[in-house]
Tab-separated table of C-alpha atoms in Angstrom:
chain	number	residue	atom	x	y	z
A	1	UNK	CA	-0.190	0.362	0.014
A	2	UNK	CA	2.813	2.334	1.076
A	3	UNK	CA	4.684	1.497	-2.095
A	4	UNK	CA	1.549	2.219	-4.341
A	5	UNK	CA	1.370	5.506	-2.507
A	6	UNK	CA	5.001	6.534	-3.286
A	7	UNK	CA	4.323	5.424	-6.756
A	8	UNK	CA	1.377	7.582	-7.096
A	9	UNK	CA	3.459	10.546	-5.830
A	10	UNK	CA	6.254	9.639	-8.440
A	11	UNK	CA	3.647	9.441	-11.345
A	12	UNK	CA	2.342	12.975	-10.275
A	13	UNK	CA	6.094	14.577	-10.039
A	14	UNK	CA	6.634	15.111	-14.086
A	15	UNK	CA	3.271	17.036	-14.204
A	16	UNK	CA	4.458	19.454	-11.546
A	17	UNK	CA	7.880	19.873	-13.300
A	18	UNK	CA	8.167	22.703	-15.588
A	19	UNK	CA	7.346	21.966	-19.084
A	20	UNK	CA	10.034	23.289	-21.544
A	21	UNK	CA	8.464	25.604	-24.191
A	22	UNK	CA	7.698	24.406	-27.625
A	23	UNK	CA	9.791	26.454	-30.160
A	24	UNK	CA	9.645	24.471	-33.131
A	25	UNK	CA	7.135	26.750	-34.686
A	26	UNK	CA	9.112	29.674	-34.080
A	27	UNK	CA	12.511	28.072	-35.281
A	28	UNK	CA	11.057	27.054	-38.481
A	29	UNK	CA	9.112	30.408	-39.317
A	30	UNK	CA	12.782	32.265	-38.504
A	31	UNK	CA	11.134	35.704	-38.266
A	32	UNK	CA	13.848	38.566	-38.791
A	33	UNK	CA	11.546	41.255	-38.012
A	34	UNK	CA	8.933	41.704	-34.941
A	35	UNK	CA	6.059	44.390	-35.214
A	36	UNK	CA	5.342	45.627	-31.497
A	37	UNK	CA	1.918	46.694	-31.386
A	38	UNK	CA	-0.048	48.860	-28.810
A	39	UNK	CA	-0.569	46.945	-25.639
A	40	UNK	CA	-4.043	45.904	-24.441
A	41	UNK	CA	-4.631	47.238	-20.795
A	42	UNK	CA	-6.800	45.210	-18.290
A	43	UNK	CA	-5.615	47.091	-15.258
A	44	UNK	CA	-7.294	50.212	-13.957
A	45	UNK	CA	-4.006	52.573	-14.740
A	46	UNK	CA	-4.753	54.547	-17.802
A	47	UNK	CA	-0.910	55.168	-18.520
A	48	UNK	CA	0.206	51.505	-18.346
A	49	UNK	CA	-0.027	50.633	-21.960
A	50	UNK	CA	2.141	53.648	-23.084
A	51	UNK	CA	4.489	53.516	-20.352
A	52	UNK	CA	4.962	49.523	-20.744
A	53	UNK	CA	5.411	50.110	-24.641
A	54	UNK	CA	8.455	52.043	-23.911
A	55	UNK	CA	9.969	48.986	-22.663
A	56	UNK	CA	9.594	46.695	-25.047
A	57	UNK	CA	12.020	47.463	-28.324
A	58	UNK	CA	15.211	47.337	-26.422
A	59	UNK	CA	15.235	43.680	-25.400
A	60	UNK	CA	13.717	42.496	-28.667
A	61	UNK	CA	16.234	44.394	-30.494
A	62	UNK	CA	19.335	42.953	-28.216
A	63	UNK	CA	17.894	39.873	-28.822
A	64	UNK	CA	18.635	40.001	-32.600
A	65	UNK	CA	15.524	41.305	-34.263
A	66	UNK	CA	14.492	44.134	-36.420
A	67	UNK	CA	12.150	45.898	-34.265
A	68	UNK	CA	9.778	48.416	-36.053
A	69	UNK	CA	10.026	51.694	-34.276
A	70	UNK	CA	7.249	51.429	-31.858
A	71	UNK	CA	5.903	55.118	-31.476
A	72	UNK	CA	5.814	55.369	-35.390
A	73	UNK	CA	3.921	52.339	-35.482
A	74	UNK	CA	1.365	53.529	-32.973
A	75	UNK	CA	0.674	56.636	-34.506
A	76	UNK	CA	0.297	55.009	-38.155
A	77	UNK	CA	-2.386	52.776	-36.312
A	78	UNK	CA	-4.266	55.540	-34.941
A	79	UNK	CA	-3.901	57.149	-38.500
A	80	UNK	CA	-5.727	53.967	-39.941
A	81	UNK	CA	-8.559	54.183	-37.515
A	82	UNK	CA	-6.746	51.464	-34.958
A	83	UNK	CA	-6.254	53.847	-32.116
A	84	UNK	CA	-7.776	50.984	-29.962
A	85	UNK	CA	-5.445	48.368	-28.938
A	86	UNK	CA	-8.316	45.843	-28.535
A	87	UNK	CA	-9.136	46.450	-32.178
A	88	UNK	CA	-5.278	45.672	-33.051
A	89	UNK	CA	-5.140	42.450	-31.162
A	90	UNK	CA	-8.719	41.505	-32.693
A	91	UNK	CA	-7.886	42.038	-36.217
A	92	UNK	CA	-6.275	39.428	-38.469
A	93	UNK	CA	-2.395	39.323	-37.853
A	94	UNK	CA	-1.918	39.139	-41.515
A	95	UNK	CA	-4.128	42.633	-41.955
A	96	UNK	CA	-2.075	44.353	-39.464
A	97	UNK	CA	1.396	42.875	-40.633
A	98	UNK	CA	0.465	43.761	-44.087
A	99	UNK	CA	0.536	47.694	-43.146
A	100	UNK	CA	4.273	47.253	-42.205
A	101	UNK	CA	5.599	44.173	-44.036
A	102	UNK	CA	6.631	42.526	-40.858
A	103	UNK	CA	7.561	38.875	-40.353
A	104	UNK	CA	6.296	38.359	-36.808
A	105	UNK	CA	3.766	40.518	-34.527
A	106	UNK	CA	4.016	40.629	-30.746
A	107	UNK	CA	1.011	41.233	-28.853
A	108	UNK	CA	1.131	42.136	-24.926
A	109	UNK	CA	-1.774	42.492	-22.550
A	110	UNK	CA	-1.320	43.890	-19.295
A	111	UNK	CA	-3.271	41.601	-16.909
A	112	UNK	CA	-2.087	43.582	-13.861
A	113	UNK	CA	-0.467	46.980	-13.068
A	114	UNK	CA	-1.254	47.763	-9.481
A	115	UNK	CA	0.528	49.275	-6.289
A	116	UNK	CA	-0.766	48.338	-2.661
A	117	UNK	CA	0.028	51.029	-0.366
A	118	UNK	CA	0.799	49.689	3.198
A	119	UNK	CA	1.475	51.872	5.889
A	120	UNK	CA	5.156	52.445	5.337
A	121	UNK	CA	5.799	50.814	2.116
A	122	UNK	CA	4.418	50.132	-1.074
A	123	UNK	CA	4.211	46.916	-3.042
A	124	UNK	CA	3.932	46.909	-7.014
A	125	UNK	CA	2.559	44.126	-8.937
A	126	UNK	CA	2.789	43.562	-12.679
A	127	UNK	CA	1.535	40.514	-14.685
A	128	UNK	CA	1.670	40.566	-18.346
A	129	UNK	CA	0.627	38.113	-20.948
A	130	UNK	CA	2.833	37.853	-24.389
A	131	UNK	CA	2.280	36.321	-27.493
A	132	UNK	CA	4.101	36.415	-30.882
A	133	UNK	CA	2.406	35.315	-33.977
A	134	UNK	CA	3.574	34.625	-37.560
A	135	UNK	CA	2.454	37.200	-40.034
A	136	UNK	CA	2.018	34.788	-42.750
A	137	UNK	CA	-0.093	32.107	-41.232
A	138	UNK	CA	-1.284	33.851	-38.014
A	139	UNK	CA	-0.204	30.927	-35.679
A	140	UNK	CA	1.104	31.639	-32.267
A	141	UNK	CA	4.845	30.988	-32.473
A	142	UNK	CA	5.325	31.607	-28.447
A	143	UNK	CA	3.513	32.825	-25.691
A	144	UNK	CA	4.317	33.657	-22.087
A	145	UNK	CA	2.895	34.941	-18.954
A	146	UNK	CA	5.237	36.946	-16.491
A	147	UNK	CA	4.378	38.412	-12.932
A	148	UNK	CA	6.655	40.263	-11.055
A	149	UNK	CA	6.462	41.883	-7.535
A	150	UNK	CA	8.436	44.817	-6.037
A	151	UNK	CA	8.602	45.775	-2.626
A	152	UNK	CA	11.340	48.671	-1.662
A	153	UNK	CA	14.192	47.335	0.258
A	154	UNK	CA	14.638	48.479	3.730
A	155	UNK	CA	18.041	50.092	3.876
A	156	UNK	CA	18.577	49.552	7.315
A	157	UNK	CA	20.280	52.268	9.318
A	158	UNK	CA	21.224	50.586	12.433
A	159	UNK	CA	18.996	52.818	14.418
A	160	UNK	CA	14.991	52.112	14.781
A	161	UNK	CA	13.867	55.945	14.195
A	162	UNK	CA	16.258	56.003	10.980
A	163	UNK	CA	14.695	53.144	9.695
A	164	UNK	CA	11.465	54.521	10.167
A	165	UNK	CA	12.453	57.945	8.436
A	166	UNK	CA	13.991	55.714	5.481
A	167	UNK	CA	10.775	53.647	5.097
A	168	UNK	CA	8.697	56.659	5.016
A	169	UNK	CA	10.740	58.178	2.157
A	170	UNK	CA	10.657	54.863	0.281
A	171	UNK	CA	6.652	54.946	0.563
A	172	UNK	CA	6.573	58.644	-0.439
A	173	UNK	CA	8.710	57.854	-3.415
A	174	UNK	CA	6.506	54.887	-4.838
A	175	UNK	CA	3.511	56.661	-3.800
A	176	UNK	CA	4.386	59.736	-6.055
A	177	UNK	CA	5.494	57.503	-8.767
A	178	UNK	CA	5.160	53.883	-8.580
A	179	UNK	CA	7.817	52.082	-9.687
A	180	UNK	CA	6.281	50.100	-12.385
A	181	UNK	CA	8.498	50.452	-15.255
A	182	UNK	CA	11.741	48.934	-13.906
A	183	UNK	CA	9.705	45.869	-12.870
A	184	UNK	CA	8.094	45.610	-16.509
A	185	UNK	CA	11.807	45.950	-17.883
A	186	UNK	CA	12.674	42.745	-15.623
A	187	UNK	CA	9.488	41.038	-16.843
A	188	UNK	CA	10.322	41.591	-20.561
A	189	UNK	CA	14.029	40.398	-19.640
A	190	UNK	CA	13.005	37.079	-18.193
A	191	UNK	CA	10.035	36.563	-20.787
A	192	UNK	CA	12.506	37.470	-24.083
A	193	UNK	CA	15.925	36.097	-22.524
A	194	UNK	CA	14.485	33.176	-20.360
A	195	UNK	CA	16.537	32.546	-17.124
A	196	UNK	CA	17.978	29.240	-15.822
A	197	UNK	CA	15.446	26.397	-16.843
A	198	UNK	CA	13.560	28.410	-19.186
A	199	UNK	CA	14.547	29.363	-22.850
A	200	UNK	CA	12.826	32.731	-23.606
A	201	UNK	CA	12.518	33.501	-27.577
A	202	UNK	CA	15.306	32.223	-30.111
A	203	UNK	CA	17.729	34.569	-31.013
A	204	UNK	CA	17.057	36.485	-33.875
A	205	UNK	CA	19.292	36.924	-37.251
A	206	UNK	CA	21.287	39.978	-35.894
A	207	UNK	CA	22.447	38.276	-32.679
A	208	UNK	CA	26.232	37.991	-32.686
A	209	UNK	CA	28.007	34.420	-32.083
A	210	UNK	CA	29.241	35.727	-28.637
A	211	UNK	CA	25.442	36.493	-27.697
A	212	UNK	CA	24.407	33.097	-28.848
A	213	UNK	CA	27.423	31.203	-27.175
A	214	UNK	CA	26.511	33.090	-23.822
A	215	UNK	CA	23.094	32.103	-24.022
A	216	UNK	CA	23.757	28.729	-24.689
A	217	UNK	CA	26.058	28.412	-21.522
A	218	UNK	CA	23.738	30.302	-19.176
A	219	UNK	CA	20.573	30.056	-20.443
A	220	UNK	CA	20.166	33.676	-19.620
A	221	UNK	CA	21.495	36.923	-20.984
A	222	UNK	CA	20.897	40.190	-19.407
A	223	UNK	CA	21.399	43.176	-21.251
A	224	UNK	CA	22.471	46.164	-19.409
A	225	UNK	CA	22.301	49.711	-20.646
B	1	UNK	CA	41.320	62.878	2.287
B	2	UNK	CA	42.458	59.699	1.421
B	3	UNK	CA	38.960	58.326	1.858
B	4	UNK	CA	37.577	60.804	-0.706
B	5	UNK	CA	40.400	59.812	-2.953
B	6	UNK	CA	39.806	55.895	-2.547
B	7	UNK	CA	35.994	56.409	-3.221
B	8	UNK	CA	36.889	58.547	-6.445
B	9	UNK	CA	38.936	55.329	-7.490
B	10	UNK	CA	36.094	52.981	-6.499
B	11	UNK	CA	33.703	55.128	-9.024
B	12	UNK	CA	36.292	55.202	-11.645
B	13	UNK	CA	36.723	51.181	-11.387
B	14	UNK	CA	32.690	51.021	-11.494
B	15	UNK	CA	32.358	52.988	-14.397
B	16	UNK	CA	35.065	51.335	-16.348
B	17	UNK	CA	33.765	47.818	-15.358
B	18	UNK	CA	29.949	49.123	-16.190
B	19	UNK	CA	31.635	50.206	-19.668
B	20	UNK	CA	32.757	46.655	-20.270
B	21	UNK	CA	29.089	45.159	-20.379
B	22	UNK	CA	28.070	46.818	-23.515
B	23	UNK	CA	25.001	46.448	-25.303
B	24	UNK	CA	24.607	45.796	-29.166
B	25	UNK	CA	23.352	48.664	-29.985
B	26	UNK	CA	23.590	52.525	-28.860
B	27	UNK	CA	20.200	53.042	-27.478
B	28	UNK	CA	21.166	55.786	-25.077
B	29	UNK	CA	18.210	55.736	-22.923
B	30	UNK	CA	15.807	55.327	-26.003
B	31	UNK	CA	13.205	53.499	-23.461
B	32	UNK	CA	13.280	56.122	-20.777
B	33	UNK	CA	13.370	58.799	-23.447
B	34	UNK	CA	10.201	57.476	-24.940
B	35	UNK	CA	8.647	57.004	-21.174
B	36	UNK	CA	9.362	60.419	-20.676
B	37	UNK	CA	7.237	61.511	-24.082
B	38	UNK	CA	4.571	59.410	-22.887
B	39	UNK	CA	4.234	61.005	-19.401
B	40	UNK	CA	4.813	64.721	-21.019
B	41	UNK	CA	3.322	64.502	-24.547
B	42	UNK	CA	3.528	68.389	-25.133
B	43	UNK	CA	7.141	68.060	-25.058
B	44	UNK	CA	7.671	67.156	-28.391
B	45	UNK	CA	10.678	69.232	-29.252
B	46	UNK	CA	12.347	67.791	-26.164
B	47	UNK	CA	11.614	64.294	-27.658
B	48	UNK	CA	12.820	65.534	-31.224
B	49	UNK	CA	16.171	66.768	-29.708
B	50	UNK	CA	16.723	63.523	-27.601
B	51	UNK	CA	16.181	61.322	-30.666
B	52	UNK	CA	18.428	63.565	-32.651
B	53	UNK	CA	21.195	62.884	-30.082
B	54	UNK	CA	20.628	59.153	-30.226
B	55	UNK	CA	20.709	58.939	-33.950
B	56	UNK	CA	23.904	61.361	-33.997
B	57	UNK	CA	25.713	59.203	-31.345
B	58	UNK	CA	24.442	55.944	-32.985
B	59	UNK	CA	25.788	56.936	-36.404
B	60	UNK	CA	29.376	58.096	-35.262
B	61	UNK	CA	29.769	54.835	-33.294
B	62	UNK	CA	27.955	52.622	-35.962
B	63	UNK	CA	25.862	51.029	-33.256
B	64	UNK	CA	22.355	52.659	-34.244
B	65	UNK	CA	19.715	50.544	-33.111
B	66	UNK	CA	16.973	49.027	-35.218
B	67	UNK	CA	14.045	51.686	-35.561
B	68	UNK	CA	15.761	54.748	-34.442
B	69	UNK	CA	16.328	56.595	-37.846
B	70	UNK	CA	12.436	55.827	-38.611
B	71	UNK	CA	11.408	56.955	-35.052
B	72	UNK	CA	13.371	60.208	-35.378
B	73	UNK	CA	12.074	60.567	-39.182
B	74	UNK	CA	8.574	60.428	-37.638
B	75	UNK	CA	8.921	63.149	-35.112
B	76	UNK	CA	10.567	65.245	-37.919
B	77	UNK	CA	7.171	64.207	-40.122
B	78	UNK	CA	5.036	65.158	-37.250
B	79	UNK	CA	6.720	68.720	-36.674
B	80	UNK	CA	6.451	69.514	-40.571
B	81	UNK	CA	9.993	68.757	-41.590
B	82	UNK	CA	8.946	66.600	-44.689
B	83	UNK	CA	12.064	66.926	-46.563
B	84	UNK	CA	14.334	65.784	-43.545
B	85	UNK	CA	11.914	63.207	-42.730
B	86	UNK	CA	12.386	61.619	-45.895
B	87	UNK	CA	16.109	61.602	-45.559
B	88	UNK	CA	15.826	59.365	-42.389
B	89	UNK	CA	13.183	57.172	-43.630
B	90	UNK	CA	15.653	56.620	-46.265
B	91	UNK	CA	18.446	55.878	-44.063
B	92	UNK	CA	16.321	53.355	-42.023
B	93	UNK	CA	15.506	51.479	-45.336
B	94	UNK	CA	18.936	51.237	-46.332
B	95	UNK	CA	20.352	50.333	-42.983
B	96	UNK	CA	17.495	47.534	-42.217
B	97	UNK	CA	16.088	45.712	-45.269
B	98	UNK	CA	13.076	44.491	-43.056
B	99	UNK	CA	11.957	48.101	-43.079
B	100	UNK	CA	11.909	48.788	-46.752
B	101	UNK	CA	8.129	48.142	-47.447
B	102	UNK	CA	7.273	50.418	-44.455
B	103	UNK	CA	9.712	52.964	-45.218
B	104	UNK	CA	9.074	53.412	-48.924
B	105	UNK	CA	5.330	54.176	-47.748
B	106	UNK	CA	6.593	56.747	-45.210
B	107	UNK	CA	8.847	58.474	-47.860
B	108	UNK	CA	5.946	58.521	-50.386
B	109	UNK	CA	3.847	60.127	-47.491
B	110	UNK	CA	6.483	62.693	-46.704
B	111	UNK	CA	7.149	63.754	-49.923
B	112	UNK	CA	3.340	64.136	-50.742
B	113	UNK	CA	3.126	66.421	-47.572
B	114	UNK	CA	6.319	68.248	-48.609
B	115	UNK	CA	4.978	68.984	-52.050
B	116	UNK	CA	1.746	70.157	-50.568
B	117	UNK	CA	3.750	72.347	-48.120
B	118	UNK	CA	5.514	73.956	-50.955
B	119	UNK	CA	2.336	74.522	-53.191
B	120	UNK	CA	0.896	76.646	-50.253
B	121	UNK	CA	4.009	78.952	-50.058
B	122	UNK	CA	3.936	79.576	-53.797
C-alpha cells in the first residue's frame, strides 16, 4: 500500500515539473522582424499601456530582431483608425502585419499593474501576457505569462528611528510615482531572454556569435544599458 | 582626504567595469526617453532633440539601433519637416532591409506632404 502511494506521487511529479516551451514553430518560421503593436490594458492604470510600450523595443532589438519603431507604429495605426489596442489585437495578424511588412507580431496584454499602499511601504505588482504570432499564417509561435512583484528594500540604518525615516521616504517616493517601469523591464528580460531552466525566445538574425554562445552557456542573458 | 580619493577610485573602477558590459546597439536611454515622451506628450521638441542625439551618437559609433532613424524621421514628419523626415526614412530603409516596405510608404507620404507644403508657399 505504501509502495503504491509512493508510486502515485512519483507518477504525479512530471506534471508538476516545468514543461519546456515548444519553440519548433518559431524556429521553423525564422522571423527577422517583429512588429510591436499597442498593448491591451486590463488594469485600471490608464497610463500603463504607453509606459509599458516604451520598455519593449530594447530587449527585443538586443535579442537580434529588427524591431519596428514603436512610436511610429502606434501613430500610423491611429491614422488607420486602429487607435484602440483591442481592435488591433482582434484584427487578423495578416492584416495588421500587411501595413508594415513584418515577419512576426508581438501582442502584450497587461493583466495587472497595481500598487498596494501599506502603512510604510508600497508593493507593486505587474503581470503580463505575451504572444508572438506568425504574420503569414497567423499561428502563435510563442506565448508567455510573466508576473513580478516589487517591494522597496528597507535600507537599515542600524537605528529604529532612522529606519522609520528611510521607510517613510521609500513609501513617499513610490506613492508619487509607483515604480512599475523597472519591474516591467525585468519581466521583459525574463520573458524574452529566459532564465536558468527557461529558454526565452530564439535569437534573431542580428544576434552575434558571442551572444548565442553566452545564451547557450547560461540560458540567460541580461542586457545592461 | 585619502577616503575621498579612494571613493573616487572606486567610482572610476565601477564606471570602467560597467563600460565593459556593452549592449549590442547604442540605445542611449531610448526607452527612458520614450517613457518621458508618453508621460509629458506636450514636450515634442524635447523628444525630437533627444532622438536626434541618439541618431547622431549611434551613427558616429556605428551602433544605431533598429528603428531609430525612422523614429526620429517620424517626429520630424509630425513637426512638419518633411524633407528631413524623408532623409531619415531613407536611411532606415538602407540600413535595415526588413523596414523597406514601410519606409517606402513613409517616404511617399512625406514627399506628398512636402509637395503640398511647398504648394502653399507659392
